[in-house]
Short mmCIF file of C-alpha atoms and ligand atoms in Angstrom, two decimals:
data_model
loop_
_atom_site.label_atom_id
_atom_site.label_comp_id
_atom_site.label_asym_id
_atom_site.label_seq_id
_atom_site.Cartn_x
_atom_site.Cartn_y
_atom_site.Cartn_z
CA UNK A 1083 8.03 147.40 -122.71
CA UNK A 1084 10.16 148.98 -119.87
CA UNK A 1085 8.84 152.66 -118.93
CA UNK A 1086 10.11 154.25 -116.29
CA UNK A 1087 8.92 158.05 -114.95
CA UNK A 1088 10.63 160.20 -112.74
CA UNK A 1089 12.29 157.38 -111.02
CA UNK A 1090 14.57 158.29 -107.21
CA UNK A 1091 16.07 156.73 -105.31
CA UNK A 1092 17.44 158.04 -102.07
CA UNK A 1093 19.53 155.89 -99.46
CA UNK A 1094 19.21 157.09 -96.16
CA UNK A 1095 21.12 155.48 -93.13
CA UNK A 1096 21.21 157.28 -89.40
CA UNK A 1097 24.30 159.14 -90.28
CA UNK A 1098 23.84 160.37 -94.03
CA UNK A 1099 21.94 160.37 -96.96
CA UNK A 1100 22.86 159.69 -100.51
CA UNK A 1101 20.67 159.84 -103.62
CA UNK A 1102 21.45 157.20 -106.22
CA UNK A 1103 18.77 157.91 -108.71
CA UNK A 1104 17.21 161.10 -109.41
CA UNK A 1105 14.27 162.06 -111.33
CA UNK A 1106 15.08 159.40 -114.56
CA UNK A 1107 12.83 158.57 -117.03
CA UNK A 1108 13.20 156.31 -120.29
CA UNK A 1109 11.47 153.99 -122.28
CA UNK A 1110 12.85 150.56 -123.80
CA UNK A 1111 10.43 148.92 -126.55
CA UNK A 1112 10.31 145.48 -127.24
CA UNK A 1113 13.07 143.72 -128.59
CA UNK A 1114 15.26 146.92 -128.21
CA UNK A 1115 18.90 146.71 -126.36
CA UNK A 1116 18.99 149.76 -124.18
CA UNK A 1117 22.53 150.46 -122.52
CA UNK A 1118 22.91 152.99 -119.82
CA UNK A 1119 27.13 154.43 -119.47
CA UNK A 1120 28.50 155.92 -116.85
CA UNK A 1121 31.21 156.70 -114.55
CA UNK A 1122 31.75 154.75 -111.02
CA UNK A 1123 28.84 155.80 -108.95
CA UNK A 1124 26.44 157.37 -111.64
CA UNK A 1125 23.69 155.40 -110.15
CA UNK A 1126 23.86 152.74 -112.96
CA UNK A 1127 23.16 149.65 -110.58
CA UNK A 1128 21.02 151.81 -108.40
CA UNK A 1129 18.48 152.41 -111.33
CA UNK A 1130 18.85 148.61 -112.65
CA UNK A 1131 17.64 147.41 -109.74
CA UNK A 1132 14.73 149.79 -109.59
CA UNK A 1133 13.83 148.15 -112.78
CA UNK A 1134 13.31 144.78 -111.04
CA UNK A 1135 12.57 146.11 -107.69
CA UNK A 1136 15.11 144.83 -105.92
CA UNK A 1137 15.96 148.20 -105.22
CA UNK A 1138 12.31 149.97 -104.38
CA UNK A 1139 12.24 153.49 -105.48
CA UNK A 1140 11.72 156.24 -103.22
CA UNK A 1141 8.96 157.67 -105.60
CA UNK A 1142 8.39 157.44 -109.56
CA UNK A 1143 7.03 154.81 -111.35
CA UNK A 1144 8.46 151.47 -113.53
CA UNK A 1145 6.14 150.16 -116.04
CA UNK A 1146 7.22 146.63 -117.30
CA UNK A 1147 5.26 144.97 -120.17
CA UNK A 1148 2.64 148.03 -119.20
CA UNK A 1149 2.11 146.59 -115.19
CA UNK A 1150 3.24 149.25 -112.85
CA UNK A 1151 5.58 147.36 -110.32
CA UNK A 1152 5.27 149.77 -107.72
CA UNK A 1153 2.04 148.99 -107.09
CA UNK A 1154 1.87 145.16 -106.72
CA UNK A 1155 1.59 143.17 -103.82
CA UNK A 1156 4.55 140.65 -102.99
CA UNK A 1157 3.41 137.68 -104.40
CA UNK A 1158 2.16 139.47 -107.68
CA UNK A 1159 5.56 141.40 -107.79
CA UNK A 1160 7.70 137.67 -107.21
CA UNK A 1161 5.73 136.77 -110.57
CA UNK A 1162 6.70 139.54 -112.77
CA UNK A 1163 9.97 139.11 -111.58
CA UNK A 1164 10.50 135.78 -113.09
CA UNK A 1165 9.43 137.47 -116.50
CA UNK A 1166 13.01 139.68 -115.73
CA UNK A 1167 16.12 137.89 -115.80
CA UNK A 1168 19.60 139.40 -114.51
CA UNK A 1169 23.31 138.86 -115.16
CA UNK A 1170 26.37 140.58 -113.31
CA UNK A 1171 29.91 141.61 -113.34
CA UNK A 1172 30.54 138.53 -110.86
CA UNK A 1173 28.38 135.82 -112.08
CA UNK A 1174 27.21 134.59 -108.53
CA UNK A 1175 27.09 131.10 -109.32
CA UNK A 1176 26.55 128.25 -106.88
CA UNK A 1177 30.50 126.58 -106.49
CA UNK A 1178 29.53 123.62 -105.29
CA UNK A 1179 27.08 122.66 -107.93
CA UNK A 1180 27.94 121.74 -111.71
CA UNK A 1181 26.69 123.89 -114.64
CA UNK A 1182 23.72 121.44 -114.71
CA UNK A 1183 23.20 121.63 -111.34
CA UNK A 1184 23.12 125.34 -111.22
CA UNK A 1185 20.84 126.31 -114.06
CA UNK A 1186 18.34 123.30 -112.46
CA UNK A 1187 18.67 125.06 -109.27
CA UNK A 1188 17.02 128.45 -110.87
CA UNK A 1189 14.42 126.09 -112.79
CA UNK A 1190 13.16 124.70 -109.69
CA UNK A 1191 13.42 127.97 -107.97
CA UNK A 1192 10.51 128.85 -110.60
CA UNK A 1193 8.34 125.76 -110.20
CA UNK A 1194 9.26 123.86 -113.13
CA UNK A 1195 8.25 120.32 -112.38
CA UNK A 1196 11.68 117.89 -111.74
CA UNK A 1197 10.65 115.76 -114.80
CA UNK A 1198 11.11 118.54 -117.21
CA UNK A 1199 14.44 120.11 -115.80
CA UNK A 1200 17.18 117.80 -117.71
CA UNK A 1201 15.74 118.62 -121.19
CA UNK A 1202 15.18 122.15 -119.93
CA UNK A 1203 18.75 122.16 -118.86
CA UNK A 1204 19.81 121.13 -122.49
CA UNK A 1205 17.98 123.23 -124.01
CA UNK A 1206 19.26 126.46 -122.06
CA UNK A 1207 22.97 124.84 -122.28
CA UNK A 1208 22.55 124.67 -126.20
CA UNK A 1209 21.44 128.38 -126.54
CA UNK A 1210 24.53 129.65 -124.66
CA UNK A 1211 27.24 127.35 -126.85
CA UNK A 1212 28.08 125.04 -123.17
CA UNK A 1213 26.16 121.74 -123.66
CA UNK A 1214 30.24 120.22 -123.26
CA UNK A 1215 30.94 121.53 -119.98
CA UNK A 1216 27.19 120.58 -118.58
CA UNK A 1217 29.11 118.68 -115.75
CA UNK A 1218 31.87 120.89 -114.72
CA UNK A 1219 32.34 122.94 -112.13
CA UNK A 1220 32.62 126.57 -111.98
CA UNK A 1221 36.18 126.57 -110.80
CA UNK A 1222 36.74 124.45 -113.86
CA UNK A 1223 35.09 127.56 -115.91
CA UNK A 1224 36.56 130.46 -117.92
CA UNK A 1225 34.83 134.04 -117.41
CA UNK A 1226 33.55 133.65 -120.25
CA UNK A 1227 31.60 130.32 -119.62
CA UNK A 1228 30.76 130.95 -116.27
CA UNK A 1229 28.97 133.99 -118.38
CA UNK A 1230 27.31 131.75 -120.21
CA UNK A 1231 25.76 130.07 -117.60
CA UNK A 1232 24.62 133.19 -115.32
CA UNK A 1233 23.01 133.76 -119.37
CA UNK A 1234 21.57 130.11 -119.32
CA UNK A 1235 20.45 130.97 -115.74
CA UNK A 1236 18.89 134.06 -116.32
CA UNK A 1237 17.02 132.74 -119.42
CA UNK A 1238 15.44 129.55 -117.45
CA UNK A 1239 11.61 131.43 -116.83
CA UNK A 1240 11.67 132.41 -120.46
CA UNK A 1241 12.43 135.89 -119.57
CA UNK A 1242 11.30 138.64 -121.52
CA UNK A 1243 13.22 141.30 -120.62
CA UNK A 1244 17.12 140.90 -119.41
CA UNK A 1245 19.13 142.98 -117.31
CA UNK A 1246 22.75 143.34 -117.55
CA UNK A 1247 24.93 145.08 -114.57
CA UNK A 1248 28.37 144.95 -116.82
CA UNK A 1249 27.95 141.79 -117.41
CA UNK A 1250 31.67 141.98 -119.39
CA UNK A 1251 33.28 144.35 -117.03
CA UNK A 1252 35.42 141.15 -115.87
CA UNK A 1253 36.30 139.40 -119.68
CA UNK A 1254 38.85 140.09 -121.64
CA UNK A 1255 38.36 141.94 -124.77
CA UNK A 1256 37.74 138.85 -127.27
CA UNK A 1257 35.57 136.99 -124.81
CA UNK A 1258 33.80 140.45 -124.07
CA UNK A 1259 33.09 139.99 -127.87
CA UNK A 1260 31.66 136.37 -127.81
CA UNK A 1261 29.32 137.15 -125.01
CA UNK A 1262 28.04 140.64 -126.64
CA UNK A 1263 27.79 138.30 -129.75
CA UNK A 1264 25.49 135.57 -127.53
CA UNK A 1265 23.58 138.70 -125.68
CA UNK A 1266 22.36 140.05 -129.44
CA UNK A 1267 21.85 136.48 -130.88
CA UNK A 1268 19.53 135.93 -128.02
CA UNK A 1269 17.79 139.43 -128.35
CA UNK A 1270 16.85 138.74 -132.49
CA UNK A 1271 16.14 135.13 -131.96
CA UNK A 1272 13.64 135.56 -128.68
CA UNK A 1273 12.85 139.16 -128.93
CA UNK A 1274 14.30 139.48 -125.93
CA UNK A 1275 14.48 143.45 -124.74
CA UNK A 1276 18.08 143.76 -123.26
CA UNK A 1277 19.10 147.12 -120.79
CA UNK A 1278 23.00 146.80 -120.14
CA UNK A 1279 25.01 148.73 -118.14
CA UNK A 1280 28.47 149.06 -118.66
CA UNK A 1281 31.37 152.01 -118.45
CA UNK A 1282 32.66 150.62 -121.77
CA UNK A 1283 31.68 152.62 -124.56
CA UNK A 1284 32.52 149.56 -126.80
CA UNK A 1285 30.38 147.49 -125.49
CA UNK A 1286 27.53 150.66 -126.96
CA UNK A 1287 28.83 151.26 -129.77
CA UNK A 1288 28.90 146.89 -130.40
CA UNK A 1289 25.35 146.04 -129.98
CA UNK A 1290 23.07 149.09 -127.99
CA UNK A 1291 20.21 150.31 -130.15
CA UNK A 1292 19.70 153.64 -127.58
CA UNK A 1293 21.57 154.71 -124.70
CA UNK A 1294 21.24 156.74 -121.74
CA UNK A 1295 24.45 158.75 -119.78
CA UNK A 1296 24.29 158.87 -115.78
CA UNK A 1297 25.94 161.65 -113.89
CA UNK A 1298 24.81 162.05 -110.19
CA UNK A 1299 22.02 159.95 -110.18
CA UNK A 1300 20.29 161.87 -113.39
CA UNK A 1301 20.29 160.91 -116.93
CA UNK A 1302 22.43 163.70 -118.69
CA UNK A 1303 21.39 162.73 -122.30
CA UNK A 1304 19.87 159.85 -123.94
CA UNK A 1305 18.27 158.62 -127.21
CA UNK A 1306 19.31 156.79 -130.58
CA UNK A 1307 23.04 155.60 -129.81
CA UNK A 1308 23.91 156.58 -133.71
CA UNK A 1309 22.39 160.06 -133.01
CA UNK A 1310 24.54 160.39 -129.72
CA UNK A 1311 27.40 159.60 -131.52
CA UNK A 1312 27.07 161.33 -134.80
CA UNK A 1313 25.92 164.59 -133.08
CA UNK A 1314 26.61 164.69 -128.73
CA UNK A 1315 25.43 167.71 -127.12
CA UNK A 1316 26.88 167.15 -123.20
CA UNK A 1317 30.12 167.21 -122.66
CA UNK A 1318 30.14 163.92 -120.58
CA UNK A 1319 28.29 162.24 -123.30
CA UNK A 1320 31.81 163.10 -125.66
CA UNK A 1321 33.85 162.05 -123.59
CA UNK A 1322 32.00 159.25 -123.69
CA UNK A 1323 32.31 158.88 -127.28
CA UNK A 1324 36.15 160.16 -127.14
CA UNK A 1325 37.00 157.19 -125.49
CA UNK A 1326 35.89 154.48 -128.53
CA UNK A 1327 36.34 156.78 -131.60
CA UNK A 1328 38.78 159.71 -131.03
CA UNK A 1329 38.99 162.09 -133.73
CA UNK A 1330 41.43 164.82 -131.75
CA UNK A 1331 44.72 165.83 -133.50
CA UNK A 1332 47.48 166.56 -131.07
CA UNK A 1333 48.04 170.15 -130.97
CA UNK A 1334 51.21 169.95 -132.35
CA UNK A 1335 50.11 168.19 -135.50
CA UNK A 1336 47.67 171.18 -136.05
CA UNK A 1337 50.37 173.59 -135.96
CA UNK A 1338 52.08 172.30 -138.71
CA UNK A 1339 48.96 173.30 -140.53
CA UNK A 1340 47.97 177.09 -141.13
CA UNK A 1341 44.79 176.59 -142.90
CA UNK A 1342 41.39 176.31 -141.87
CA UNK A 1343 40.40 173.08 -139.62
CA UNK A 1344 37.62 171.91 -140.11
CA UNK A 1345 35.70 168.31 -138.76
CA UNK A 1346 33.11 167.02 -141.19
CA UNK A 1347 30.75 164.18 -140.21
CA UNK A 1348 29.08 162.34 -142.47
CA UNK A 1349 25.57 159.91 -141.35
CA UNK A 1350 24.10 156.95 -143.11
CA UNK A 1351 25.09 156.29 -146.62
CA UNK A 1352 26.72 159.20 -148.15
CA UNK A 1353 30.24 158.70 -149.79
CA UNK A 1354 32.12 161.23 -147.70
CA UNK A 1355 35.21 161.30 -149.54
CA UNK A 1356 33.37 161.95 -153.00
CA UNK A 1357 31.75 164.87 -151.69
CA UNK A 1358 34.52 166.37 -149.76
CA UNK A 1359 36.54 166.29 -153.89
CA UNK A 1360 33.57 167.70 -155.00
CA UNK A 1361 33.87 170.61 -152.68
CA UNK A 1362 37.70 170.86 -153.26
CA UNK A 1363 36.93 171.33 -156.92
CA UNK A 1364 34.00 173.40 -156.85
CA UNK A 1365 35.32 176.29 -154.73
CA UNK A 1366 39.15 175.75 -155.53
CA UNK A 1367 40.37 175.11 -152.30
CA UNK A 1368 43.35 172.95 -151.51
CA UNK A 1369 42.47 170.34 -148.98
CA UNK A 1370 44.38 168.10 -146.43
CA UNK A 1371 43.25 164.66 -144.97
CA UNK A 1372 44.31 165.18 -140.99
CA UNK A 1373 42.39 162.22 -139.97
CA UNK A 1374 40.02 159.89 -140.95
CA UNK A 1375 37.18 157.14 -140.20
CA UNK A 1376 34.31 155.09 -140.69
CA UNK A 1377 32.49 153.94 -137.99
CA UNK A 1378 29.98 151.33 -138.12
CA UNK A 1379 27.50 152.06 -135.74
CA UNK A 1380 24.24 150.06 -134.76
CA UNK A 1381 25.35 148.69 -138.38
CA UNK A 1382 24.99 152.05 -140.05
CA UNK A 1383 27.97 154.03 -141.00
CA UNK A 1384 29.60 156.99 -139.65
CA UNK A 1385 32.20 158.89 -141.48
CA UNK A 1386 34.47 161.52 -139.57
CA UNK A 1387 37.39 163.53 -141.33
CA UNK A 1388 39.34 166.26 -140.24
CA UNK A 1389 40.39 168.55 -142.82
CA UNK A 1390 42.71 171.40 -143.25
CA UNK A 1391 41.19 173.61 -145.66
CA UNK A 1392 43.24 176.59 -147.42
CA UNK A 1393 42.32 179.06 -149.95
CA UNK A 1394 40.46 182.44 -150.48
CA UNK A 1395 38.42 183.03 -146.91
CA UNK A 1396 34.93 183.71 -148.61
CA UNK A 1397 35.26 180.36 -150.64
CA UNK A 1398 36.21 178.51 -147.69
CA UNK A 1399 33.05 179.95 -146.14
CA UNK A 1400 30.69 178.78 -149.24
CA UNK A 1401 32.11 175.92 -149.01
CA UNK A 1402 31.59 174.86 -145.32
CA UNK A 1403 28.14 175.77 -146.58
CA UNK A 1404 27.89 173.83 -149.74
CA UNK A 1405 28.87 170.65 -147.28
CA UNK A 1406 26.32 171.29 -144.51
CA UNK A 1407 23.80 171.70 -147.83
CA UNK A 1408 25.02 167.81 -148.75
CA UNK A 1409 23.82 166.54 -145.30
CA UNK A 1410 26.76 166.53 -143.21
CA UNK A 1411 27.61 168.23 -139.94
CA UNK A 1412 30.65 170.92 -139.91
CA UNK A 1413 32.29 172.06 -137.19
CA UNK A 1414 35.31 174.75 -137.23
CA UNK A 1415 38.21 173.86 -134.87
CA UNK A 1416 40.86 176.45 -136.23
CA UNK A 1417 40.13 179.34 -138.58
CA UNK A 1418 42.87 179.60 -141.11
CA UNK A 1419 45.78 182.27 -140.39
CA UNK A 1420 44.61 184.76 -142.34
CA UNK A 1421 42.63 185.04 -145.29
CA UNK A 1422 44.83 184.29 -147.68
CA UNK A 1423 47.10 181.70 -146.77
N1 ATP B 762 22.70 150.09 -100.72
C1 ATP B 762 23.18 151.33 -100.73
N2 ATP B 762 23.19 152.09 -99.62
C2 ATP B 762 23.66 153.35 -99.62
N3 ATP B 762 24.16 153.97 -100.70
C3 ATP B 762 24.19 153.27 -101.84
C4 ATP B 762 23.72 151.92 -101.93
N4 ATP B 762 23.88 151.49 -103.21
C5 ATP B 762 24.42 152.50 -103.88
N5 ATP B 762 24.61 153.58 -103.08
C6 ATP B 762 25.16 154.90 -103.49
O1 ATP B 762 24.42 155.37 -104.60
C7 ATP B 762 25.27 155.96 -105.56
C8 ATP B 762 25.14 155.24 -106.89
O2 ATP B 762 25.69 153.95 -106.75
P1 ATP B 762 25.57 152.80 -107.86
O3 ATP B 762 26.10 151.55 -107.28
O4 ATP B 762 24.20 152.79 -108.38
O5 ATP B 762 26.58 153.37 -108.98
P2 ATP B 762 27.14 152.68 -110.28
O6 ATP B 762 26.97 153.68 -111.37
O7 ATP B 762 26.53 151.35 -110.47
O8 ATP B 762 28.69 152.53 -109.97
P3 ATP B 762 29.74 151.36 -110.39
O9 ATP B 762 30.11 151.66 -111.83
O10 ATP B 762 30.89 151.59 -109.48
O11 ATP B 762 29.08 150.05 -110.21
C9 ATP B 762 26.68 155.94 -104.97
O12 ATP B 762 26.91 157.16 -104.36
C10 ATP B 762 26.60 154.80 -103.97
O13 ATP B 762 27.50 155.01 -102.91
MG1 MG B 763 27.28 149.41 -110.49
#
């Protein structure tokens, strides 16, 4: 649906330049939600609007629905555009026009003949949960609503793909919730393909299927956002993850402790705590829980423990290996104190 290879995008102004994309590529199928984290001046918006080409790369290419954009002339390139709809941190609606008046606005921006825009209107206003404030203006508007209409606005050419530049950056976290909530309704019910970008890991973890992390203009890891988070291999991309689902134990806790530490991660639909007895019992090791959790991720479960593990060092060993034999991840934080303690 969305391809994009070896994408940059340099700025260059008399005094300096700066590159805000470098060398990216990623692919979003159909009907996927693609989300794309990173810190203030990763490039995020800079590579958005490469997808769109409001931004024209320096060189690469971007492949949507399979045309190359790069290579269209303007008035081709204005008509694959309307098959892209956008949404942003600041909404950008019109102030002196109502909610009707604004979505009609982008309707007859497209061409849509004046005796179809009311029902249109309706239509696009019943999607996004705001037929009752179809008259109001948007300094009469929540964030939240005036959210739903950039949505309502974005939607009007029957987009199929959506792009999202934090579209919940300014909401509150319960609001943030009803317009994730809208954004995935919209992406089963019309297929629509969905790339968000956000610095809120939340917002990932809630409704991305895959994910990409920007550092300096370059994508520093990306793929399945359950893989990420079961098993991150950059550094940026746990911090990432540290930020939503933190499974550190203050240093002080694990002093208490004098046994082996050990993090256990369990994926899909194994019963963590069942094996983790089992384990306990097999190799007769006494355990402690230091921390728990199952995360639900892309729907699928994630369980993280951290255990303190004490008993004879060999059988501690076997049965770090007995665990990773049961499908789950271990990772040693602390040896135990000595071998038999
Ligand atoms: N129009 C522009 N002209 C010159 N430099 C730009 C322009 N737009 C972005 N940049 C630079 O490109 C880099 C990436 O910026 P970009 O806005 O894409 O980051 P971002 O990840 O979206 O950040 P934020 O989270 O703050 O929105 C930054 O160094 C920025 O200063
Ligand atoms: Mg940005």
């Amino acid at each position: 649906m969305i391809e994009a290879r070896e994408l940059t995008k340099v700025y260059k102004s008399k005094k300096r330049t700066v590159i805000g994309v470098e060398d990216v590529s990623f692919r979003v199928e159909k009907g996927e939600i693609f989300g794309i984290v990173g810190y203030s001046g990763a490039g995020k918006s800079s590579l958005l609007r490469c997808i769109n080409l409001l931004e024209r790369p320096t060189s690469g290419t971007i492949k949507v629905d399979g045309i190359d954009l790069t290579k269209l002339n303007s008035s081709k390139l204005r008509e694959a555009r309307l098959k892209i709809g956008m949404i942003f941190q600041h909404f950008y609606l019109i102030n002196q026009k109502t909610v009707y008046g604004n979505i009609a606005f982008a309707l007859k921006a497209a061409g849509v003949e004046q005796s179809a825009v009311p029902t249109r209107v309706d239509e696009l206003l019943k999607r996004v949960g705001l037929s009752d404030k179809r008259d109001a203006y948007p300094a009469q508007l929540s964030g939240g609503q005036k959210q739903r209409v950039g949505i309502a606005r974005a939607l009007a050419n029957n987009p199929r793909v959506l792009l999202c530049d934090e579209a919940t950056s300014a909401l509150d976290p319960t609001t943030t919730k009803s317009i994730l909530k809208l954004l995935q309704s919209l992406n089963k019910e019309l297929g629509l393909t969905i790339v968000l970008i956000t610095h809120e890991m939340n917002v990932v973890k809630e409704v991305c299927h895959k994910m990409a992390i920007m550092q300096d203009g370059k994508i520093v890891e990306q793929g399945k956002v359950y893989d990420l988070f079961a098993e991150p291999k950059e550094e940026l991309t746990k911090e990432f993850i540290d930020n939503v689902v933190s499974f550190n134990v203050p240093e002080r806790t694990l002093a208490q402790f004098s046994g082996t530490i050990a993090k256990v991660v369990f994926k899909g639909e194994i019963a963590g705590e069942g094996i983790i007895s089992d384990m306990l019992q097999q190799f007769s090791l006494n355990g402690n829980f230091l921390h728990g959790a199952i995360e639900y991720i892309d729907g699928k479960p994630l369980g993280i423990f951290i255990l303190e593990l004490k008993g004879e060092a060999g059988a501690v060993k076997q049965a770090m290996a007995y665990i990773q034999k049961r499908s789950a991840e271990v990772e040693v934080i602390r040896d135990g104190h000595s071998p038999l303690n």
